[in-house]
Each structure stands twice: as C-alpha cells, then as structure tokens.
Amino acid sequence: MTLVQLRHLISVAQTGSFSRSAEAMHLTQPALSRSVRALEQELGIPLFDRIGRHSELTAFGREMLGRARALVAEADELRDRGRQLREGAAGTVRVGLGSGPGAILMTPFLQHMTVHHPGVRTEVARGSTDLLVHSLRERLLDALVVDLRALRPAPDLALDVVHEMRAAFMCRTDHPLARLQRDLRFEDVQRYPVASTPLSDQVAWLLVETYGATAHPARFVTLQCEELPSLVDVARNSDTVLLAVRAVAPDLAELPMDPPMRSTARFGLVTLRQRSEAPTLAILRGLMGKLMADDAPAPERAPSHGGRLGRMALPD
C-alpha cells in the first residue's frame, strides 16, 4: 500500500469517475484503474461499485476513505514541515478572513508580510464562515480569523486570540441623521437603507431584544454582502446606514442610539487541533493584538427626548 494509491482512492471518491480523476491527475485511465485495483487486492475487499460510468464507494470504501485522508494529510504535514525547516524563514502561510476581520486585517497583514517577510508566500482567502471552516478542514488553509458568534463549536477546532469589538450604526458625516442633535430611535434609522454583512442568530436576537421585532436583520437590512469594504464605500457615498464593527470605518459618523447599541463582534484565530501550526501565524497574532484593540469611544449621548422602545419577542 502506498501514499500514491491512497491519493488515487481519494480522487476517484471525490469525482465518482475514473476517467475524470485520471484526467485531473494527468494519468491514463488504465494506469489509475490498475492502481486502485492493486489496493483492493491488497485489502481483499472492493472499494468501489462500478455502476456504468459512475463509481460509488462501498461501505468498506467509505471507511477506508476517512483513514486514507488522515494518512495523506499527515504525510503532507511531514513534507511541509521538512520544507519549512530546510527553507528557514521561507514557507507559506494561508489565512482565511471573515468579512469583519478582512476589513481590518487584510491590507495591514499583506503589507507587513511583503515588507518584513518577503520570502514567505502569503495567501489570503475570503468568504463565509462555513466556507472558510470547510477549507480549513480540507487543509487548504492554516488558520482563520472570523467572528466566533457565527462559528459552530466543534471538537476539532481550536480558538485563540479572542478580541471583542463594539458594533455601531454609522453613516457619512453629512448624512441627515448625523445632523440631528438628539439620540436616535430605531425608526429613525429605518427611514434609510441599511447595509450589513450576514449577522449571526445571536446578534439578531440581541437587536430584537434591544429595539423590537422590526430590528430582526431579515426585516430591516436592505443591503447585505460578505465584502464589508464595499458596504463601507456605499455608506460613504450615499444615504445608506452601515451596521458593522466601529473600527472598520473610523471616518464615518457613529449614530447615538436610544437604547444604546449593545452588539459586539468576537473575533478569534481558529486552527485545527492536533495540527502543526505554521510558524508565521505568530505574525498574525501580533497584528491582531495591535489592530483589534477596540479603543474607539462611544459617541456622547444627548439628553433623552422620549421613552425607550419596549422589548419584544423574536418574530417567528
């Protein structure tokens, strides 16, 4: 049994086709078939049921696939570790950034790496939390920085360097709402388009608890996008109100709310447990400590001109 045979097994299991796998791996189909057949003969049990042009894993094949992936991943880690030791400061760091962390970290991280660590290959991926976690588990990424409120807890994920950052409603400095000399109620904000990245259920519940049933993101967010910098630009150039971490747009005006905005984002570094950590992740940890310290003060509050909104249950 060889690692090459295990890689062939994994490829055919993913494509369901010997011909597509052979093409992807730059092999002839007979050569790939012989490799998998030799593995089946050594194990003494078929790994695939051939159904026409499609190949499906047998029950034993599904069990074997999980073990094969683990063995291949361990072999890849050994190879990568050896390369890092040979190359010293060189190597590769692959980081996934959620929407909020990406707006804060991506440009400073890339600038820092190109100036101070030009020998390190730096790769940054963007996307939803679920997509980034999938890439982490597939060993396509070394670490993630995401909002932990949107992360599903799992025993294979390790969390580190957690920073809690304040969220706010924001708009351009000459926005009509920014000129009002009073605390704003939620219905004031609702008169304008509202932009936000996808929000977790926890944040949605907190908004509803604070401002009432109409504050559920499904009801009041009119512009939703994973790319937070694009939403910031929209808020800078229109009457759109942005709901986001305050630190992503210090040039925008923060709107004083009645009741006050209490939502936060909890940004953390996520890695896989029992996996060798890329040495260059220490650089990312240091940048997180510098750039994610939420020192932005809340706006001064004007005297209240009315009662607070009552609390309402989360809508069905």
PDB file of C-alpha atoms in Angstrom:
ATOM      1  CA  MET A   1       0.000   0.000   0.000  1.00  0.00           C
ATOM      2  CA  THR A   2       1.426   3.387  -0.983  1.00  0.00           C
ATOM      3  CA  LEU A   3       0.500   7.028  -0.495  1.00  0.00           C
ATOM      4  CA  VAL A   4       0.072   7.284  -4.263  1.00  0.00           C
ATOM      5  CA  GLN A   5      -2.610   4.573  -4.160  1.00  0.00           C
ATOM      6  CA  LEU A   6      -4.349   6.358  -1.288  1.00  0.00           C
ATOM      7  CA  ARG A   7      -4.333   9.621  -3.257  1.00  0.00           C
ATOM      8  CA  HIS A   8      -5.855   7.756  -6.204  1.00  0.00           C
ATOM      9  CA  LEU A   9      -8.587   6.385  -3.923  1.00  0.00           C
ATOM     10  CA  ILE A  10      -9.375   9.870  -2.601  1.00  0.00           C
ATOM     11  CA  SER A  11      -9.528  11.373  -6.090  1.00  0.00           C
ATOM     12  CA  VAL A  12     -11.911   8.756  -7.501  1.00  0.00           C
ATOM     13  CA  ALA A  13     -14.111   9.035  -4.393  1.00  0.00           C
ATOM     14  CA  GLN A  14     -14.353  12.809  -4.928  1.00  0.00           C
ATOM     15  CA  THR A  15     -15.134  12.709  -8.665  1.00  0.00           C
ATOM     16  CA  GLY A  16     -17.064   9.431  -8.825  1.00  0.00           C
ATOM     17  CA  SER A  17     -15.313   8.780 -12.109  1.00  0.00           C
ATOM     18  CA  PHE A  18     -12.061   7.011 -13.028  1.00  0.00           C
ATOM     19  CA  SER A  19     -11.840   8.965 -16.292  1.00  0.00           C
ATOM     20  CA  ARG A  20     -12.264  12.400 -14.662  1.00  0.00           C
ATOM     21  CA  SER A  21      -9.781  11.532 -11.910  1.00  0.00           C
ATOM     22  CA  ALA A  22      -7.245  10.235 -14.427  1.00  0.00           C
ATOM     23  CA  GLU A  23      -7.528  13.456 -16.403  1.00  0.00           C
ATOM     24  CA  ALA A  24      -7.174  15.611 -13.261  1.00  0.00           C
ATOM     25  CA  MET A  25      -4.111  13.645 -12.096  1.00  0.00           C
ATOM     26  CA  HIS A  26      -2.532  13.530 -15.579  1.00  0.00           C
ATOM     27  CA  LEU A  27      -2.685   9.724 -15.733  1.00  0.00           C
ATOM     28  CA  THR A  28      -4.120   7.290 -18.218  1.00  0.00           C
ATOM     29  CA  GLN A  29      -7.359   5.690 -17.070  1.00  0.00           C
ATOM     30  CA  PRO A  30      -5.886   2.139 -17.260  1.00  0.00           C
ATOM     31  CA  ALA A  31      -2.983   3.201 -15.025  1.00  0.00           C
ATOM     32  CA  LEU A  32      -5.362   4.669 -12.445  1.00  0.00           C
ATOM     33  CA  SER A  33      -7.595   1.587 -12.586  1.00  0.00           C
ATOM     34  CA  ARG A  34      -4.590  -0.699 -12.038  1.00  0.00           C
ATOM     35  CA  SER A  35      -3.504   1.358  -9.031  1.00  0.00           C
ATOM     36  CA  VAL A  36      -6.924   1.178  -7.347  1.00  0.00           C
ATOM     37  CA  ARG A  37      -7.344  -2.494  -8.276  1.00  0.00           C
ATOM     38  CA  ALA A  38      -3.961  -3.323  -6.688  1.00  0.00           C
ATOM     39  CA  LEU A  39      -5.072  -1.553  -3.498  1.00  0.00           C
ATOM     40  CA  GLU A  40      -8.326  -3.528  -3.460  1.00  0.00           C
ATOM     41  CA  GLN A  41      -6.408  -6.800  -3.960  1.00  0.00           C
ATOM     42  CA  GLU A  42      -4.070  -5.974  -1.078  1.00  0.00           C
ATOM     43  CA  LEU A  43      -7.006  -5.166   1.213  1.00  0.00           C
ATOM     44  CA  GLY A  44      -9.014  -8.129  -0.027  1.00  0.00           C
ATOM     45  CA  ILE A  45     -12.269  -6.144  -0.243  1.00  0.00           C
ATOM     46  CA  PRO A  46     -13.677  -3.997  -3.109  1.00  0.00           C
ATOM     47  CA  LEU A  47     -13.535  -0.249  -2.554  1.00  0.00           C
ATOM     48  CA  PHE A  48     -15.874   0.792  -5.386  1.00  0.00           C
ATOM     49  CA  ASP A  49     -19.030  -0.446  -7.040  1.00  0.00           C
ATOM     50  CA  ARG A  50     -18.746   0.266 -10.789  1.00  0.00           C
ATOM     51  CA  ILE A  51     -22.181   1.389 -11.996  1.00  0.00           C
ATOM     52  CA  GLY A  52     -21.880   2.167 -15.682  1.00  0.00           C
ATOM     53  CA  ARG A  53     -19.503   5.090 -15.980  1.00  0.00           C
ATOM     54  CA  HIS A  54     -20.033   6.060 -12.346  1.00  0.00           C
ATOM     55  CA  SER A  55     -18.121   4.599  -9.398  1.00  0.00           C
ATOM     56  CA  GLU A  56     -19.533   4.605  -5.871  1.00  0.00           C
ATOM     57  CA  LEU A  57     -17.722   3.735  -2.665  1.00  0.00           C
ATOM     58  CA  THR A  58     -18.680   0.506  -0.952  1.00  0.00           C
ATOM     59  CA  ALA A  59     -19.347   0.539   2.788  1.00  0.00           C
ATOM     60  CA  PHE A  60     -15.767  -0.562   3.376  1.00  0.00           C
ATOM     61  CA  GLY A  61     -14.606   2.039   0.842  1.00  0.00           C
ATOM     62  CA  ARG A  62     -16.238   4.825   2.863  1.00  0.00           C
ATOM     63  CA  GLU A  63     -14.419   3.660   5.988  1.00  0.00           C
ATOM     64  CA  MET A  64     -11.156   3.388   4.094  1.00  0.00           C
ATOM     65  CA  LEU A  65     -11.597   6.864   2.610  1.00  0.00           C
ATOM     66  CA  GLY A  66     -11.603   8.537   6.033  1.00  0.00           C
ATOM     67  CA  ARG A  67      -8.437   6.731   7.065  1.00  0.00           C
ATOM     68  CA  ALA A  68      -6.783   7.434   3.723  1.00  0.00           C
ATOM     69  CA  ARG A  69      -7.450  11.154   4.062  1.00  0.00           C
ATOM     70  CA  ALA A  70      -5.956  11.184   7.556  1.00  0.00           C
ATOM     71  CA  LEU A  71      -2.827   9.324   6.413  1.00  0.00           C
ATOM     72  CA  VAL A  72      -2.333  11.550   3.368  1.00  0.00           C
ATOM     73  CA  ALA A  73      -2.863  14.698   5.467  1.00  0.00           C
ATOM     74  CA  GLU A  74      -0.261  13.510   7.986  1.00  0.00           C
ATOM     75  CA  ALA A  75       2.178  12.759   5.164  1.00  0.00           C
ATOM     76  CA  ASP A  76       1.585  16.215   3.672  1.00  0.00           C
ATOM     77  CA  GLU A  77       2.231  17.833   7.045  1.00  0.00           C
ATOM     78  CA  LEU A  78       5.512  15.930   7.414  1.00  0.00           C
ATOM     79  CA  ARG A  79       6.552  17.060   3.961  1.00  0.00           C
ATOM     80  CA  ASP A  80       5.570  20.680   4.655  1.00  0.00           C
ATOM     81  CA  ARG A  81       7.347  20.674   7.998  1.00  0.00           C
ATOM     82  CA  GLY A  82      10.501  19.373   6.372  1.00  0.00           C
ATOM     83  CA  ARG A  83      10.334  22.067   3.729  1.00  0.00           C
ATOM     84  CA  GLN A  84       9.905  24.767   6.386  1.00  0.00           C
ATOM     85  CA  LEU A  85      12.975  23.503   8.231  1.00  0.00           C
ATOM     86  CA  ARG A  86      15.006  23.467   5.017  1.00  0.00           C
ATOM     87  CA  GLU A  87      13.884  26.937   3.939  1.00  0.00           C
ATOM     88  CA  GLY A  88      14.188  28.671   7.303  1.00  0.00           C
ATOM     89  CA  ALA A  89      12.263  31.953   7.057  1.00  0.00           C
ATOM     90  CA  ALA A  90      10.647  30.864   3.797  1.00  0.00           C
ATOM     91  CA  GLY A  91       7.452  28.900   3.585  1.00  0.00           C
ATOM     92  CA  THR A  92       3.745  29.511   3.090  1.00  0.00           C
ATOM     93  CA  VAL A  93       1.031  30.914   5.322  1.00  0.00           C
ATOM     94  CA  ARG A  94      -2.595  30.513   4.216  1.00  0.00           C
ATOM     95  CA  VAL A  95      -5.152  32.528   6.142  1.00  0.00           C
ATOM     96  CA  GLY A  96      -8.921  32.806   5.784  1.00  0.00           C
ATOM     97  CA  LEU A  97     -10.515  36.098   6.843  1.00  0.00           C
ATOM     98  CA  GLY A  98     -14.182  36.684   7.566  1.00  0.00           C
ATOM     99  CA  SER A  99     -15.842  39.915   6.427  1.00  0.00           C
ATOM    100  CA  GLY A 100     -15.146  41.994   9.554  1.00  0.00           C
ATOM    101  CA  PRO A 101     -11.590  40.751  10.177  1.00  0.00           C
ATOM    102  CA  GLY A 102     -10.845  41.100   6.466  1.00  0.00           C
ATOM    103  CA  ALA A 103     -11.752  44.783   6.515  1.00  0.00           C
ATOM    104  CA  ILE A 104      -9.452  45.385   9.487  1.00  0.00           C
ATOM    105  CA  LEU A 105      -6.572  42.980   8.890  1.00  0.00           C
ATOM    106  CA  MET A 106      -6.141  42.133   5.225  1.00  0.00           C
ATOM    107  CA  THR A 107      -4.269  45.198   3.908  1.00  0.00           C
ATOM    108  CA  PRO A 108      -2.032  45.645   7.003  1.00  0.00           C
ATOM    109  CA  PHE A 109      -1.249  41.907   7.038  1.00  0.00           C
ATOM    110  CA  LEU A 110      -0.303  41.821   3.342  1.00  0.00           C
ATOM    111  CA  GLN A 111       1.778  44.991   3.669  1.00  0.00           C
ATOM    112  CA  HIS A 112       3.575  43.647   6.745  1.00  0.00           C
ATOM    113  CA  MET A 113       4.392  40.337   5.055  1.00  0.00           C
ATOM    114  CA  THR A 114       5.698  41.871   1.841  1.00  0.00           C
ATOM    115  CA  VAL A 115       7.896  44.390   3.705  1.00  0.00           C
ATOM    116  CA  HIS A 116       9.186  42.289   6.616  1.00  0.00           C
ATOM    117  CA  HIS A 117       8.852  38.700   5.341  1.00  0.00           C
ATOM    118  CA  PRO A 118       9.257  38.833   1.544  1.00  0.00           C
ATOM    119  CA  GLY A 119      10.421  35.206   1.422  1.00  0.00           C
ATOM    120  CA  VAL A 120       7.158  33.884   2.830  1.00  0.00           C
ATOM    121  CA  ARG A 121       4.383  33.078   0.395  1.00  0.00           C
ATOM    122  CA  THR A 122       1.229  34.652   1.816  1.00  0.00           C
ATOM    123  CA  GLU A 123      -2.238  33.573   0.703  1.00  0.00           C
ATOM    124  CA  VAL A 124      -5.460  35.178   1.956  1.00  0.00           C
ATOM    125  CA  ALA A 125      -8.896  33.689   1.310  1.00  0.00           C
ATOM    126  CA  ARG A 126     -12.222  35.470   1.844  1.00  0.00           C
ATOM    127  CA  GLY A 127     -15.693  34.014   2.197  1.00  0.00           C
ATOM    128  CA  SER A 128     -18.446  32.985   4.577  1.00  0.00           C
ATOM    129  CA  THR A 129     -17.518  31.371   7.896  1.00  0.00           C
ATOM    130  CA  ASP A 130     -18.872  27.972   6.818  1.00  0.00           C
ATOM    131  CA  LEU A 131     -16.866  28.038   3.592  1.00  0.00           C
ATOM    132  CA  LEU A 132     -13.664  29.058   5.393  1.00  0.00           C
ATOM    133  CA  VAL A 133     -14.088  26.333   8.029  1.00  0.00           C
ATOM    134  CA  HIS A 134     -14.549  23.769   5.263  1.00  0.00           C
ATOM    135  CA  SER A 135     -11.304  24.949   3.634  1.00  0.00           C
ATOM    136  CA  LEU A 136      -9.525  24.735   6.998  1.00  0.00           C
ATOM    137  CA  ARG A 137     -10.658  21.140   7.495  1.00  0.00           C
ATOM    138  CA  GLU A 138      -9.569  20.272   3.960  1.00  0.00           C
ATOM    139  CA  ARG A 139      -6.067  21.592   4.847  1.00  0.00           C
ATOM    140  CA  LEU A 140      -6.400  24.350   2.245  1.00  0.00           C
ATOM    141  CA  LEU A 141      -5.914  26.995   4.974  1.00  0.00           C
ATOM    142  CA  ASP A 142      -3.673  27.138   8.044  1.00  0.00           C
ATOM    143  CA  ALA A 143      -5.876  29.391  10.161  1.00  0.00           C
ATOM    144  CA  LEU A 144      -8.969  31.591  10.127  1.00  0.00           C
ATOM    145  CA  VAL A 145      -9.862  34.897  11.702  1.00  0.00           C
ATOM    146  CA  VAL A 146     -13.654  35.043  11.964  1.00  0.00           C
ATOM    147  CA  ASP A 147     -16.471  36.298  14.166  1.00  0.00           C
ATOM    148  CA  LEU A 148     -16.846  33.488  16.697  1.00  0.00           C
ATOM    149  CA  ARG A 149     -20.569  34.228  17.057  1.00  0.00           C
ATOM    150  CA  ALA A 150     -21.002  32.830  13.528  1.00  0.00           C
ATOM    151  CA  LEU A 151     -18.804  29.791  14.220  1.00  0.00           C
ATOM    152  CA  ARG A 152     -20.363  26.445  15.094  1.00  0.00           C
ATOM    153  CA  PRO A 153     -18.411  24.918  18.012  1.00  0.00           C
ATOM    154  CA  ALA A 154     -16.662  21.673  17.087  1.00  0.00           C
ATOM    155  CA  PRO A 155     -14.112  19.471  18.888  1.00  0.00           C
ATOM    156  CA  ASP A 156     -11.607  19.669  16.024  1.00  0.00           C
ATOM    157  CA  LEU A 157     -11.396  23.494  16.135  1.00  0.00           C
ATOM    158  CA  ALA A 158      -9.035  25.380  18.447  1.00  0.00           C
ATOM    159  CA  LEU A 159      -9.771  29.039  19.303  1.00  0.00           C
ATOM    160  CA  ASP A 160      -7.157  31.596  20.265  1.00  0.00           C
ATOM    161  CA  VAL A 161      -6.562  35.352  20.498  1.00  0.00           C
ATOM    162  CA  VAL A 162     -10.145  36.479  21.007  1.00  0.00           C
ATOM    163  CA  HIS A 163     -10.891  40.194  20.626  1.00  0.00           C
ATOM    164  CA  GLU A 164     -14.337  41.649  21.313  1.00  0.00           C
ATOM    165  CA  MET A 165     -15.118  44.732  19.260  1.00  0.00           C
ATOM    166  CA  ARG A 166     -18.016  47.138  19.522  1.00  0.00           C
ATOM    167  CA  ALA A 167     -20.578  47.415  16.725  1.00  0.00           C
ATOM    168  CA  ALA A 168     -22.438  50.567  15.740  1.00  0.00           C
ATOM    169  CA  PHE A 169     -24.803  52.179  13.266  1.00  0.00           C
ATOM    170  CA  MET A 170     -22.715  54.539  11.096  1.00  0.00           C
ATOM    171  CA  CYS A 171     -23.215  56.969   8.239  1.00  0.00           C
ATOM    172  CA  ARG A 172     -21.339  59.669   6.371  1.00  0.00           C
ATOM    173  CA  THR A 173     -20.637  62.823   8.393  1.00  0.00           C
ATOM    174  CA  ASP A 174     -23.052  64.997   6.360  1.00  0.00           C
ATOM    175  CA  HIS A 175     -25.888  62.455   6.497  1.00  0.00           C
ATOM    176  CA  PRO A 176     -29.252  63.886   7.669  1.00  0.00           C
ATOM    177  CA  LEU A 177     -29.182  61.585  10.708  1.00  0.00           C
ATOM    178  CA  ALA A 178     -25.716  62.815  11.713  1.00  0.00           C
ATOM    179  CA  ARG A 179     -27.041  66.384  11.887  1.00  0.00           C
ATOM    180  CA  LEU A 180     -29.816  65.598  14.363  1.00  0.00           C
ATOM    181  CA  GLN A 181     -28.993  66.915  17.840  1.00  0.00           C
ATOM    182  CA  ARG A 182     -30.520  64.015  19.742  1.00  0.00           C
ATOM    183  CA  ASP A 183     -30.258  60.310  20.339  1.00  0.00           C
ATOM    184  CA  LEU A 184     -31.866  58.322  17.575  1.00  0.00           C
ATOM    185  CA  ARG A 185     -34.586  55.747  17.829  1.00  0.00           C
ATOM    186  CA  PHE A 186     -34.606  52.686  15.658  1.00  0.00           C
ATOM    187  CA  GLU A 187     -37.433  54.010  13.486  1.00  0.00           C
ATOM    188  CA  ASP A 188     -35.161  56.954  12.566  1.00  0.00           C
ATOM    189  CA  VAL A 189     -32.609  54.527  11.125  1.00  0.00           C
ATOM    190  CA  GLN A 190     -35.311  52.560   9.310  1.00  0.00           C
ATOM    191  CA  ARG A 191     -36.109  55.573   7.122  1.00  0.00           C
ATOM    192  CA  TYR A 192     -32.869  54.912   5.209  1.00  0.00           C
ATOM    193  CA  PRO A 193     -31.304  51.880   3.532  1.00  0.00           C
ATOM    194  CA  VAL A 194     -29.298  49.761   5.989  1.00  0.00           C
ATOM    195  CA  ALA A 195     -26.231  47.745   4.967  1.00  0.00           C
ATOM    196  CA  SER A 196     -24.646  44.866   6.853  1.00  0.00           C
ATOM    197  CA  THR A 197     -22.697  41.655   6.431  1.00  0.00           C
ATOM    198  CA  PRO A 198     -24.664  38.465   7.270  1.00  0.00           C
ATOM    199  CA  LEU A 199     -25.344  38.520  11.019  1.00  0.00           C
ATOM    200  CA  SER A 200     -25.371  35.589  13.420  1.00  0.00           C
ATOM    201  CA  ASP A 201     -28.508  34.431  15.233  1.00  0.00           C
ATOM    202  CA  GLN A 202     -27.049  35.757  18.489  1.00  0.00           C
ATOM    203  CA  VAL A 203     -26.656  39.245  17.081  1.00  0.00           C
ATOM    204  CA  ALA A 204     -30.132  39.083  15.543  1.00  0.00           C
ATOM    205  CA  TRP A 205     -31.614  38.149  18.923  1.00  0.00           C
ATOM    206  CA  LEU A 206     -29.778  40.991  20.660  1.00  0.00           C
ATOM    207  CA  LEU A 207     -31.037  43.524  18.123  1.00  0.00           C
ATOM    208  CA  VAL A 208     -34.622  42.328  18.540  1.00  0.00           C
ATOM    209  CA  GLU A 209     -34.289  42.363  22.314  1.00  0.00           C
ATOM    210  CA  THR A 210     -32.998  45.942  22.226  1.00  0.00           C
ATOM    211  CA  TYR A 211     -35.107  47.559  19.503  1.00  0.00           C
ATOM    212  CA  GLY A 212     -38.125  45.321  18.962  1.00  0.00           C
ATOM    213  CA  ALA A 213     -39.339  42.806  16.397  1.00  0.00           C
ATOM    214  CA  THR A 214     -38.710  45.075  13.391  1.00  0.00           C
ATOM    215  CA  ALA A 215     -34.988  45.054  14.237  1.00  0.00           C
ATOM    216  CA  HIS A 216     -34.536  41.489  13.049  1.00  0.00           C
ATOM    217  CA  PRO A 217     -31.916  41.674  10.226  1.00  0.00           C
ATOM    218  CA  ALA A 218     -34.259  39.828   7.861  1.00  0.00           C
ATOM    219  CA  ARG A 219     -36.667  42.766   8.171  1.00  0.00           C
ATOM    220  CA  PHE A 220     -34.524  45.908   8.221  1.00  0.00           C
ATOM    221  CA  VAL A 221     -31.249  45.108   6.397  1.00  0.00           C
ATOM    222  CA  THR A 222     -31.730  46.127   2.766  1.00  0.00           C
ATOM    223  CA  LEU A 223     -28.154  45.653   1.532  1.00  0.00           C
ATOM    224  CA  GLN A 224     -26.266  42.518   2.575  1.00  0.00           C
ATOM    225  CA  CYS A 225     -22.808  41.498   1.387  1.00  0.00           C
ATOM    226  CA  GLU A 226     -19.851  39.444   2.661  1.00  0.00           C
ATOM    227  CA  GLU A 227     -17.414  42.110   1.431  1.00  0.00           C
ATOM    228  CA  LEU A 228     -17.535  44.732   4.168  1.00  0.00           C
ATOM    229  CA  PRO A 229     -15.203  47.255   2.438  1.00  0.00           C
ATOM    230  CA  SER A 230     -17.736  47.524  -0.379  1.00  0.00           C
ATOM    231  CA  LEU A 231     -20.506  48.296   2.114  1.00  0.00           C
ATOM    232  CA  VAL A 232     -18.317  50.935   3.771  1.00  0.00           C
ATOM    233  CA  ASP A 233     -17.827  52.620   0.392  1.00  0.00           C
ATOM    234  CA  VAL A 234     -21.586  52.576  -0.223  1.00  0.00           C
ATOM    235  CA  ALA A 235     -22.182  54.265   3.155  1.00  0.00           C
ATOM    236  CA  ARG A 236     -19.540  56.894   2.350  1.00  0.00           C
ATOM    237  CA  ASN A 237     -21.233  57.796  -0.914  1.00  0.00           C
ATOM    238  CA  SER A 238     -24.953  57.519  -0.201  1.00  0.00           C
ATOM    239  CA  ASP A 239     -27.613  57.851   2.496  1.00  0.00           C
ATOM    240  CA  THR A 240     -27.109  54.186   3.445  1.00  0.00           C
ATOM    241  CA  VAL A 241     -26.603  53.467   7.152  1.00  0.00           C
ATOM    242  CA  LEU A 242     -23.946  50.842   7.911  1.00  0.00           C
ATOM    243  CA  LEU A 243     -24.243  48.345  10.772  1.00  0.00           C
ATOM    244  CA  ALA A 244     -20.751  46.987  11.450  1.00  0.00           C
ATOM    245  CA  VAL A 245     -17.825  46.915  13.836  1.00  0.00           C
ATOM    246  CA  ARG A 246     -16.978  50.523  14.632  1.00  0.00           C
ATOM    247  CA  ALA A 247     -13.277  50.116  13.878  1.00  0.00           C
ATOM    248  CA  VAL A 248     -13.796  49.260  10.188  1.00  0.00           C
ATOM    249  CA  ALA A 249     -14.840  52.814   9.273  1.00  0.00           C
ATOM    250  CA  PRO A 250     -13.455  55.441  11.683  1.00  0.00           C
ATOM    251  CA  ASP A 251     -14.190  58.187   9.129  1.00  0.00           C
ATOM    252  CA  LEU A 252     -17.933  57.530   9.323  1.00  0.00           C
ATOM    253  CA  ALA A 253     -20.096  59.151  11.994  1.00  0.00           C
ATOM    254  CA  GLU A 254     -21.390  56.857  14.713  1.00  0.00           C
ATOM    255  CA  LEU A 255     -25.086  57.327  15.419  1.00  0.00           C
ATOM    256  CA  PRO A 256     -26.033  57.650  19.124  1.00  0.00           C
ATOM    257  CA  MET A 257     -28.937  55.282  19.693  1.00  0.00           C
ATOM    258  CA  ASP A 258     -31.704  55.167  22.287  1.00  0.00           C
ATOM    259  CA  PRO A 259     -31.454  52.499  23.654  1.00  0.00           C
ATOM    260  CA  PRO A 260     -27.687  52.263  23.123  1.00  0.00           C
ATOM    261  CA  MET A 261     -26.322  49.752  20.640  1.00  0.00           C
ATOM    262  CA  ARG A 262     -25.046  46.742  22.667  1.00  0.00           C
ATOM    263  CA  SER A 263     -23.971  44.317  19.963  1.00  0.00           C
ATOM    264  CA  THR A 264     -20.338  43.253  19.621  1.00  0.00           C
ATOM    265  CA  ALA A 265     -18.241  41.031  17.379  1.00  0.00           C
ATOM    266  CA  ARG A 266     -15.910  38.433  18.910  1.00  0.00           C
ATOM    267  CA  PHE A 267     -13.012  37.910  16.519  1.00  0.00           C
ATOM    268  CA  GLY A 268     -10.796  34.901  17.113  1.00  0.00           C
ATOM    269  CA  LEU A 269      -7.985  32.942  15.496  1.00  0.00           C
ATOM    270  CA  VAL A 270      -9.188  29.443  14.596  1.00  0.00           C
ATOM    271  CA  THR A 271      -6.918  26.471  13.816  1.00  0.00           C
ATOM    272  CA  LEU A 272      -7.291  22.697  13.698  1.00  0.00           C
ATOM    273  CA  ARG A 273      -6.445  20.823  16.867  1.00  0.00           C
ATOM    274  CA  GLN A 274      -3.500  18.405  16.764  1.00  0.00           C
ATOM    275  CA  ARG A 275      -2.164  20.036  13.610  1.00  0.00           C
ATOM    276  CA  SER A 276       1.307  21.532  13.376  1.00  0.00           C
ATOM    277  CA  GLU A 277       0.956  25.299  13.332  1.00  0.00           C
ATOM    278  CA  ALA A 278       2.566  27.397  10.618  1.00  0.00           C
ATOM    279  CA  PRO A 279       5.408  29.355  12.313  1.00  0.00           C
ATOM    280  CA  THR A 280       4.341  32.582  10.624  1.00  0.00           C
ATOM    281  CA  LEU A 281       0.986  32.612  12.460  1.00  0.00           C
ATOM    282  CA  ALA A 282       2.766  34.381  15.304  1.00  0.00           C
ATOM    283  CA  ILE A 283       2.976  37.402  12.984  1.00  0.00           C
ATOM    284  CA  LEU A 284      -0.788  37.373  12.503  1.00  0.00           C
ATOM    285  CA  ARG A 285      -1.342  37.106  16.257  1.00  0.00           C
ATOM    286  CA  GLY A 286       0.769  40.200  16.803  1.00  0.00           C
ATOM    287  CA  LEU A 287      -1.144  42.202  14.211  1.00  0.00           C
ATOM    288  CA  MET A 288      -4.459  41.136  15.718  1.00  0.00           C
ATOM    289  CA  GLY A 289      -3.299  42.459  19.089  1.00  0.00           C
ATOM    290  CA  LYS A 290      -2.375  45.825  17.574  1.00  0.00           C
ATOM    291  CA  LEU A 291      -5.257  46.349  15.161  1.00  0.00           C
ATOM    292  CA  MET A 292      -8.169  44.777  17.014  1.00  0.00           C
ATOM    293  CA  ALA A 293      -7.852  46.706  20.256  1.00  0.00           C
ATOM    294  CA  ASP A 294     -11.247  48.425  20.285  1.00  0.00           C
ATOM    295  CA  ASP A 295     -10.289  51.865  21.606  1.00  0.00           C
ATOM    296  CA  ALA A 296     -12.947  53.833  19.737  1.00  0.00           C
ATOM    297  CA  PRO A 297     -15.107  55.688  22.282  1.00  0.00           C
ATOM    298  CA  ALA A 298     -18.868  55.638  22.067  1.00  0.00           C
ATOM    299  CA  PRO A 299     -20.410  58.932  20.957  1.00  0.00           C
ATOM    300  CA  GLU A 300     -21.525  61.406  23.607  1.00  0.00           C
ATOM    301  CA  ARG A 301     -25.190  60.967  24.299  1.00  0.00           C
ATOM    302  CA  ALA A 302     -27.637  63.845  24.154  1.00  0.00           C
ATOM    303  CA  PRO A 303     -30.375  64.073  26.788  1.00  0.00           C
ATOM    304  CA  SER A 304     -33.140  61.604  26.022  1.00  0.00           C
ATOM    305  CA  HIS A 305     -36.266  63.059  24.414  1.00  0.00           C
ATOM    306  CA  GLY A 306     -38.589  60.151  24.865  1.00  0.00           C
ATOM    307  CA  GLY A 307     -39.141  56.748  26.322  1.00  0.00           C
ATOM    308  CA  ARG A 308     -37.249  53.703  25.245  1.00  0.00           C
ATOM    309  CA  LEU A 309     -38.643  51.133  22.898  1.00  0.00           C
ATOM    310  CA  GLY A 310     -40.229  48.199  24.654  1.00  0.00           C
ATOM    311  CA  ARG A 311     -38.697  44.748  24.372  1.00  0.00           C
ATOM    312  CA  MET A 312     -40.446  42.312  22.077  1.00  0.00           C
ATOM    313  CA  ALA A 313     -40.054  38.635  21.365  1.00  0.00           C
ATOM    314  CA  LEU A 314     -38.149  37.347  18.338  1.00  0.00           C
ATOM    315  CA  PRO A 315     -40.580  37.028  15.428  1.00  0.00           C
ATOM    316  CA  ASP A 316     -41.485  33.591  14.111  1.00  0.00           C
TER     317      ASP A 316
END
